[in-house]
Short mmCIF file of N, CA, C and O in Angstrom, two decimals:
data_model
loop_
_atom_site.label_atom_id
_atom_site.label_comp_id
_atom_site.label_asym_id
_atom_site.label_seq_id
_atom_site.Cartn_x
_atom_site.Cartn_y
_atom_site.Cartn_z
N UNK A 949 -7.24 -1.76 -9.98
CA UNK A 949 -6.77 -1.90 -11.34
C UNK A 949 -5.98 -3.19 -11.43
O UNK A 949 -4.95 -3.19 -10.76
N UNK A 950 -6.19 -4.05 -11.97
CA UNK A 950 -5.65 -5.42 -12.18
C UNK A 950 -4.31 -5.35 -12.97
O UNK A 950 -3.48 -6.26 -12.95
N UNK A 951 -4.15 -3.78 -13.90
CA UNK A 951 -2.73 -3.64 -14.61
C UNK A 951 -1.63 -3.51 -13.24
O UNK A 951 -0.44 -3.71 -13.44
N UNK A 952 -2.21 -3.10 -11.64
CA UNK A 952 -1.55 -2.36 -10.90
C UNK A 952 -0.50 -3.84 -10.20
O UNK A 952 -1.09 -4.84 -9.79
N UNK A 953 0.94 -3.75 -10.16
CA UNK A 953 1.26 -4.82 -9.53
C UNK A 953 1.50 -5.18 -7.91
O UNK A 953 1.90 -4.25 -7.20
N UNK A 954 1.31 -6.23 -7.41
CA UNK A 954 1.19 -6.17 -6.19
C UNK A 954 2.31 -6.47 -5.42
O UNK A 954 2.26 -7.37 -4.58
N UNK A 955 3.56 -5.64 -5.69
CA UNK A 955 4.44 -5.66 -4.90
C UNK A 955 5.00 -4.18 -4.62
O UNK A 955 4.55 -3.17 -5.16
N UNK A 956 5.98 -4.21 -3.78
CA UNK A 956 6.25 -2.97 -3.57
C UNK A 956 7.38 -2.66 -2.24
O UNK A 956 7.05 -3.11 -1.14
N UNK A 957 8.51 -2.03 -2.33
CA UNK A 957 9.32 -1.83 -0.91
C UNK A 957 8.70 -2.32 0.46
O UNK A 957 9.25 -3.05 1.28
N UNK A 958 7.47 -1.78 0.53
CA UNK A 958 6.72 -1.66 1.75
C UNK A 958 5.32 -2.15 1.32
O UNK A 958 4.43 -1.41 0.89
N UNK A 959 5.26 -3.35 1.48
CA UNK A 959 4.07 -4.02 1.31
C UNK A 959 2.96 -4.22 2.55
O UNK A 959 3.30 -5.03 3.42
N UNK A 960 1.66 -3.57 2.71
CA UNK A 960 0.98 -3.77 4.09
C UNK A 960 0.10 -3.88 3.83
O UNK A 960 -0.51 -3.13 3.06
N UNK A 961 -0.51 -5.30 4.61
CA UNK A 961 -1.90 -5.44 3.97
C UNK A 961 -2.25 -6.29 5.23
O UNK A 961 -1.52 -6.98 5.94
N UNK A 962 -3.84 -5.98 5.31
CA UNK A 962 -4.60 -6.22 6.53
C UNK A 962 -4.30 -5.76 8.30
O UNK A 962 -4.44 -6.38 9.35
N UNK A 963 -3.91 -4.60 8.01
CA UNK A 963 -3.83 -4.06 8.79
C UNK A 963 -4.61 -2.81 9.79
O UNK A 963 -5.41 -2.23 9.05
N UNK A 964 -4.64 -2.39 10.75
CA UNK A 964 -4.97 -1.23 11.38
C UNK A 964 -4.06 -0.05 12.29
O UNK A 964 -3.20 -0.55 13.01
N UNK A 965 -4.14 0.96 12.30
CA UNK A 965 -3.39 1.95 12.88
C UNK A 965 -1.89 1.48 12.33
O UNK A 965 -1.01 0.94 13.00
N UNK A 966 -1.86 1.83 10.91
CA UNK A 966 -0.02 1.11 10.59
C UNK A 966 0.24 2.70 10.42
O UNK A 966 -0.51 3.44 9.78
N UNK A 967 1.54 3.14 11.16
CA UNK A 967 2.34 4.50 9.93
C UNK A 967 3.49 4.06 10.11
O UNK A 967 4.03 3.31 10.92
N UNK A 968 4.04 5.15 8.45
CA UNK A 968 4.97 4.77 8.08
C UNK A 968 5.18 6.56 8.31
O UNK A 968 4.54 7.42 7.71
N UNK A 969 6.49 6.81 9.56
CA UNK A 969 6.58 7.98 9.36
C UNK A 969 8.17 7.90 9.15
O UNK A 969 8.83 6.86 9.17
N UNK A 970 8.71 9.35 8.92
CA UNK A 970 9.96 9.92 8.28
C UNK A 970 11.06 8.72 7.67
O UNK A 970 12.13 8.36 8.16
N UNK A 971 10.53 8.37 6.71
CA UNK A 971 11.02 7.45 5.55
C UNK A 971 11.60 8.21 4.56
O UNK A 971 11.18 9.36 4.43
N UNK A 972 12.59 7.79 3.73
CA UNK A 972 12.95 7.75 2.54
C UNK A 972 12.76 6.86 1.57
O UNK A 972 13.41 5.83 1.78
N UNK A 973 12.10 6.83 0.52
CA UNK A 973 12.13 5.62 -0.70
C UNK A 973 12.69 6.45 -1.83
O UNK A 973 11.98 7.25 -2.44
N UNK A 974 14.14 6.23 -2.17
CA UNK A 974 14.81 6.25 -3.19
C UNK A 974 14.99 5.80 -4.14
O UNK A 974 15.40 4.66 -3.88
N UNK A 975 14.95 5.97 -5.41
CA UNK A 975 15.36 5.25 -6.59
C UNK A 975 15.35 3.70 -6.76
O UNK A 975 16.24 2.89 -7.03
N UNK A 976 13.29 3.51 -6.36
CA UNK A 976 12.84 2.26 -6.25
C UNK A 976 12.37 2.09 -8.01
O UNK A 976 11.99 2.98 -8.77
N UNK A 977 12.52 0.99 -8.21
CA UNK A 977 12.19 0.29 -9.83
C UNK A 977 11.12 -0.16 -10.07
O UNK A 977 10.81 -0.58 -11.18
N UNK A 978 9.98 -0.13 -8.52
CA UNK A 978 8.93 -0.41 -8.32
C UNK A 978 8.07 0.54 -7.98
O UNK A 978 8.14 1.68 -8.43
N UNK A 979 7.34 0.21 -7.28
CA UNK A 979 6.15 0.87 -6.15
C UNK A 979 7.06 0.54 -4.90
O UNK A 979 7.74 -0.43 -4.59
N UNK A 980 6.74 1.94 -4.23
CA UNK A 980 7.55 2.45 -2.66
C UNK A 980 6.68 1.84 -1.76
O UNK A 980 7.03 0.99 -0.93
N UNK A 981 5.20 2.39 -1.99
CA UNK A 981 4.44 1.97 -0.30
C UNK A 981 3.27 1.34 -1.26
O UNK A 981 2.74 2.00 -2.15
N UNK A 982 2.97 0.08 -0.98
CA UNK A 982 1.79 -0.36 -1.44
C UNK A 982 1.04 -1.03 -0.17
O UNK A 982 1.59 -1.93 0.46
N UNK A 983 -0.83 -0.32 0.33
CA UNK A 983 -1.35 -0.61 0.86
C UNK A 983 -2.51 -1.81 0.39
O UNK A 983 -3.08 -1.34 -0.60
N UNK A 984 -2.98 -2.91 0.64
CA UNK A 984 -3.13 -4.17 -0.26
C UNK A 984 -4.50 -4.28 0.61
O UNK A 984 -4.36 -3.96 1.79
N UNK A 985 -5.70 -4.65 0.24
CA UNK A 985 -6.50 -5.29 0.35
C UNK A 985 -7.29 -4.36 1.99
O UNK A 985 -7.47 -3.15 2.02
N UNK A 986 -7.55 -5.08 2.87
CA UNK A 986 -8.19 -4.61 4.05
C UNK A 986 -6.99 -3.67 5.28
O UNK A 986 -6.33 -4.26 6.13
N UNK A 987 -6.97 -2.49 5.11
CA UNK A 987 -6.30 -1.57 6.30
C UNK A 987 -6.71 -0.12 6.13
O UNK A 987 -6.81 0.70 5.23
N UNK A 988 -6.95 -0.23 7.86
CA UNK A 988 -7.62 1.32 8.22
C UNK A 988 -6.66 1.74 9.40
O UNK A 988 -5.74 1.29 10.09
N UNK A 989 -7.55 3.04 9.17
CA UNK A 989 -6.18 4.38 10.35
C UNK A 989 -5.04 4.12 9.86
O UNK A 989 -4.44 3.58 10.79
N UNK A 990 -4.11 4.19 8.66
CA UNK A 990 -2.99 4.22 7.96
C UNK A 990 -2.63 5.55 8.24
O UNK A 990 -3.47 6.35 8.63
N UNK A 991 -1.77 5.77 8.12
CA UNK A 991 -0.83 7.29 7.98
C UNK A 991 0.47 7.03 7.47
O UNK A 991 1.31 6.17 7.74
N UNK A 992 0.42 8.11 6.55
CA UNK A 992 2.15 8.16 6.13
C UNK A 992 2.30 10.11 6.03
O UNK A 992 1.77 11.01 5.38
N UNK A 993 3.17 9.99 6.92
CA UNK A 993 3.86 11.68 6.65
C UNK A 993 5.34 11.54 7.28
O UNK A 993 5.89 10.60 7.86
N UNK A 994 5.79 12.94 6.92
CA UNK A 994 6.83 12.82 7.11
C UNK A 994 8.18 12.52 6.03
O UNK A 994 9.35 12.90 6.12
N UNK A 995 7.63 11.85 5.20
CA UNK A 995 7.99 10.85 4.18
C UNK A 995 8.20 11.39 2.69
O UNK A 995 7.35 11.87 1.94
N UNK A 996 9.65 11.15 2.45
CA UNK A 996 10.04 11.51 0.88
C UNK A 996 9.76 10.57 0.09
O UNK A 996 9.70 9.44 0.56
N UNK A 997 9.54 10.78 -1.24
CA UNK A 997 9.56 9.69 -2.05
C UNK A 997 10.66 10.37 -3.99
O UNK A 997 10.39 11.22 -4.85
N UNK A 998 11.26 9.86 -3.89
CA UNK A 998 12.02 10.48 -4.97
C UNK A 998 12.78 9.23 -6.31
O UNK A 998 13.21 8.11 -6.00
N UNK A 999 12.78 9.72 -7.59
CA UNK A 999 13.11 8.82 -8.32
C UNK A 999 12.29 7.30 -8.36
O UNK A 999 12.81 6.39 -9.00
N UNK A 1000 11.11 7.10 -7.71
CA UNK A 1000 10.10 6.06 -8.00
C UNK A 1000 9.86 5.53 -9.54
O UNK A 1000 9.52 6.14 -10.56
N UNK A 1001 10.19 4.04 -9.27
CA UNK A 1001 9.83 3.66 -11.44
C UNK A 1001 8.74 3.49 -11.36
O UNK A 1001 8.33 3.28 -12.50
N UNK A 1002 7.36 3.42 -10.11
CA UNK A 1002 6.40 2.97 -10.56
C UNK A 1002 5.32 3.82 -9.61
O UNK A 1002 5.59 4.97 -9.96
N UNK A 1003 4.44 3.93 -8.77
CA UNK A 1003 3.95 4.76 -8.13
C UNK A 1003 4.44 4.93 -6.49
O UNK A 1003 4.59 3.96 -5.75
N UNK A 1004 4.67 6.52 -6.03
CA UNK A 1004 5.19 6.00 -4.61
C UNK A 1004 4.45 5.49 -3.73
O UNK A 1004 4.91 4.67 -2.93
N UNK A 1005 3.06 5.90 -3.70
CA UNK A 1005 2.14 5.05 -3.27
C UNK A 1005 0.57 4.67 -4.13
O UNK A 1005 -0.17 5.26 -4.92
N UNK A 1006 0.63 3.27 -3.40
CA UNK A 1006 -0.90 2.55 -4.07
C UNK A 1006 -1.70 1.88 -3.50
O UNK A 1006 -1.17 0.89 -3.00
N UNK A 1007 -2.96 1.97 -3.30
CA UNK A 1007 -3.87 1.28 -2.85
C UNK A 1007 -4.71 0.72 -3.20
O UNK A 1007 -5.60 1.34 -3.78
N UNK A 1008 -4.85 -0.90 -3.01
CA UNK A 1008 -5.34 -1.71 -3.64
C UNK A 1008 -6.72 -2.36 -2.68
O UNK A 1008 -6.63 -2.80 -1.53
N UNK A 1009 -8.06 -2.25 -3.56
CA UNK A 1009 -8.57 -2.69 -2.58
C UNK A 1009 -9.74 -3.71 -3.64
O UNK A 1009 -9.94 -3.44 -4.82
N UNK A 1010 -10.32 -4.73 -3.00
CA UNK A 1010 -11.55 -5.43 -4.01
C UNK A 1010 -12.72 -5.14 -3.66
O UNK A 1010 -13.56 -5.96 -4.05
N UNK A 1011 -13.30 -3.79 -2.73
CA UNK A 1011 -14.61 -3.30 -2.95
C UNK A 1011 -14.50 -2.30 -1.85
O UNK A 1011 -13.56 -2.01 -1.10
N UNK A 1012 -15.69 -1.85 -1.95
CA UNK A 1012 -16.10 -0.77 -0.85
C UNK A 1012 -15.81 -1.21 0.28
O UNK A 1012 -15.23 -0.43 1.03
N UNK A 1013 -16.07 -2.39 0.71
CA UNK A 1013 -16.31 -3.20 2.06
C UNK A 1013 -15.13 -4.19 2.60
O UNK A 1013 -15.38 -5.03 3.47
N UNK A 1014 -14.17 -4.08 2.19
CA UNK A 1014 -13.04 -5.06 1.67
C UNK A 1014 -13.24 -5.57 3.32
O UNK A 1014 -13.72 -4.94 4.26
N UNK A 1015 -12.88 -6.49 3.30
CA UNK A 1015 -11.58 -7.36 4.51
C UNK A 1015 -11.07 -8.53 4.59
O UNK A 1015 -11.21 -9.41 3.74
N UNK A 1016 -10.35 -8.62 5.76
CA UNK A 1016 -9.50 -9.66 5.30
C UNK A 1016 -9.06 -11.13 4.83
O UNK A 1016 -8.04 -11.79 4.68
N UNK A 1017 -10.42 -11.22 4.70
CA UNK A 1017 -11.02 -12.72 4.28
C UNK A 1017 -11.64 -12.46 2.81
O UNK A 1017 -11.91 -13.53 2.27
N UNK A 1018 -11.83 -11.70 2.28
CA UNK A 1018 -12.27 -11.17 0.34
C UNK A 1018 -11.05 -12.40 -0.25
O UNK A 1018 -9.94 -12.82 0.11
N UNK A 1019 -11.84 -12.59 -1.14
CA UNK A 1019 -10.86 -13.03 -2.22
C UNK A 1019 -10.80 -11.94 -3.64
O UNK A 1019 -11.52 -11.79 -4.63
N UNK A 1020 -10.09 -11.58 -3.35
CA UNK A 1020 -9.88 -10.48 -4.93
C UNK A 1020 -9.06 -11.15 -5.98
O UNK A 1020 -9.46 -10.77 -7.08
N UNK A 1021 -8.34 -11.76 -6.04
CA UNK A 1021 -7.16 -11.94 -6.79
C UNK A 1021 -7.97 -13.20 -8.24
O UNK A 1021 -7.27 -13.63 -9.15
#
């Protein structure tokens, strides 16, 4: 979604095997966890998300096939 913005507490992009375990994201004005473009084997558990102004998590990708050389933007 091109309305979706690309920032966020925890910004990760082009990555593999990333987690984000027993976190708190509190009373963010943004997006908490935003996953961006090419990353696989992600995990997030464990993990609160409370009072978020925008989504606690989002994933952004520019196709089925993404990686880390796509130009989406």
């Amino acid at each position: 979604d091109w309305a979706l913005q690309r920032l966020a507490a925890v910004f990760i992009e082009g990555t593999e095997g990333t987690t984000v375990d027993s976190c708190s994201f509190t009373r963010m004005d943004g997006n908490a966890l935003m996953f961006s473009r090419y990353n696989r084997y992600s995990t997030v558990s464990n993990s609160e998300f409370a009072f978020i102004g925008d989504s606690a998590m989002a994933v952004r990708v520019c196709g089925p096939f993404s990686r880390p050389r796509t130009v989406c933007d």
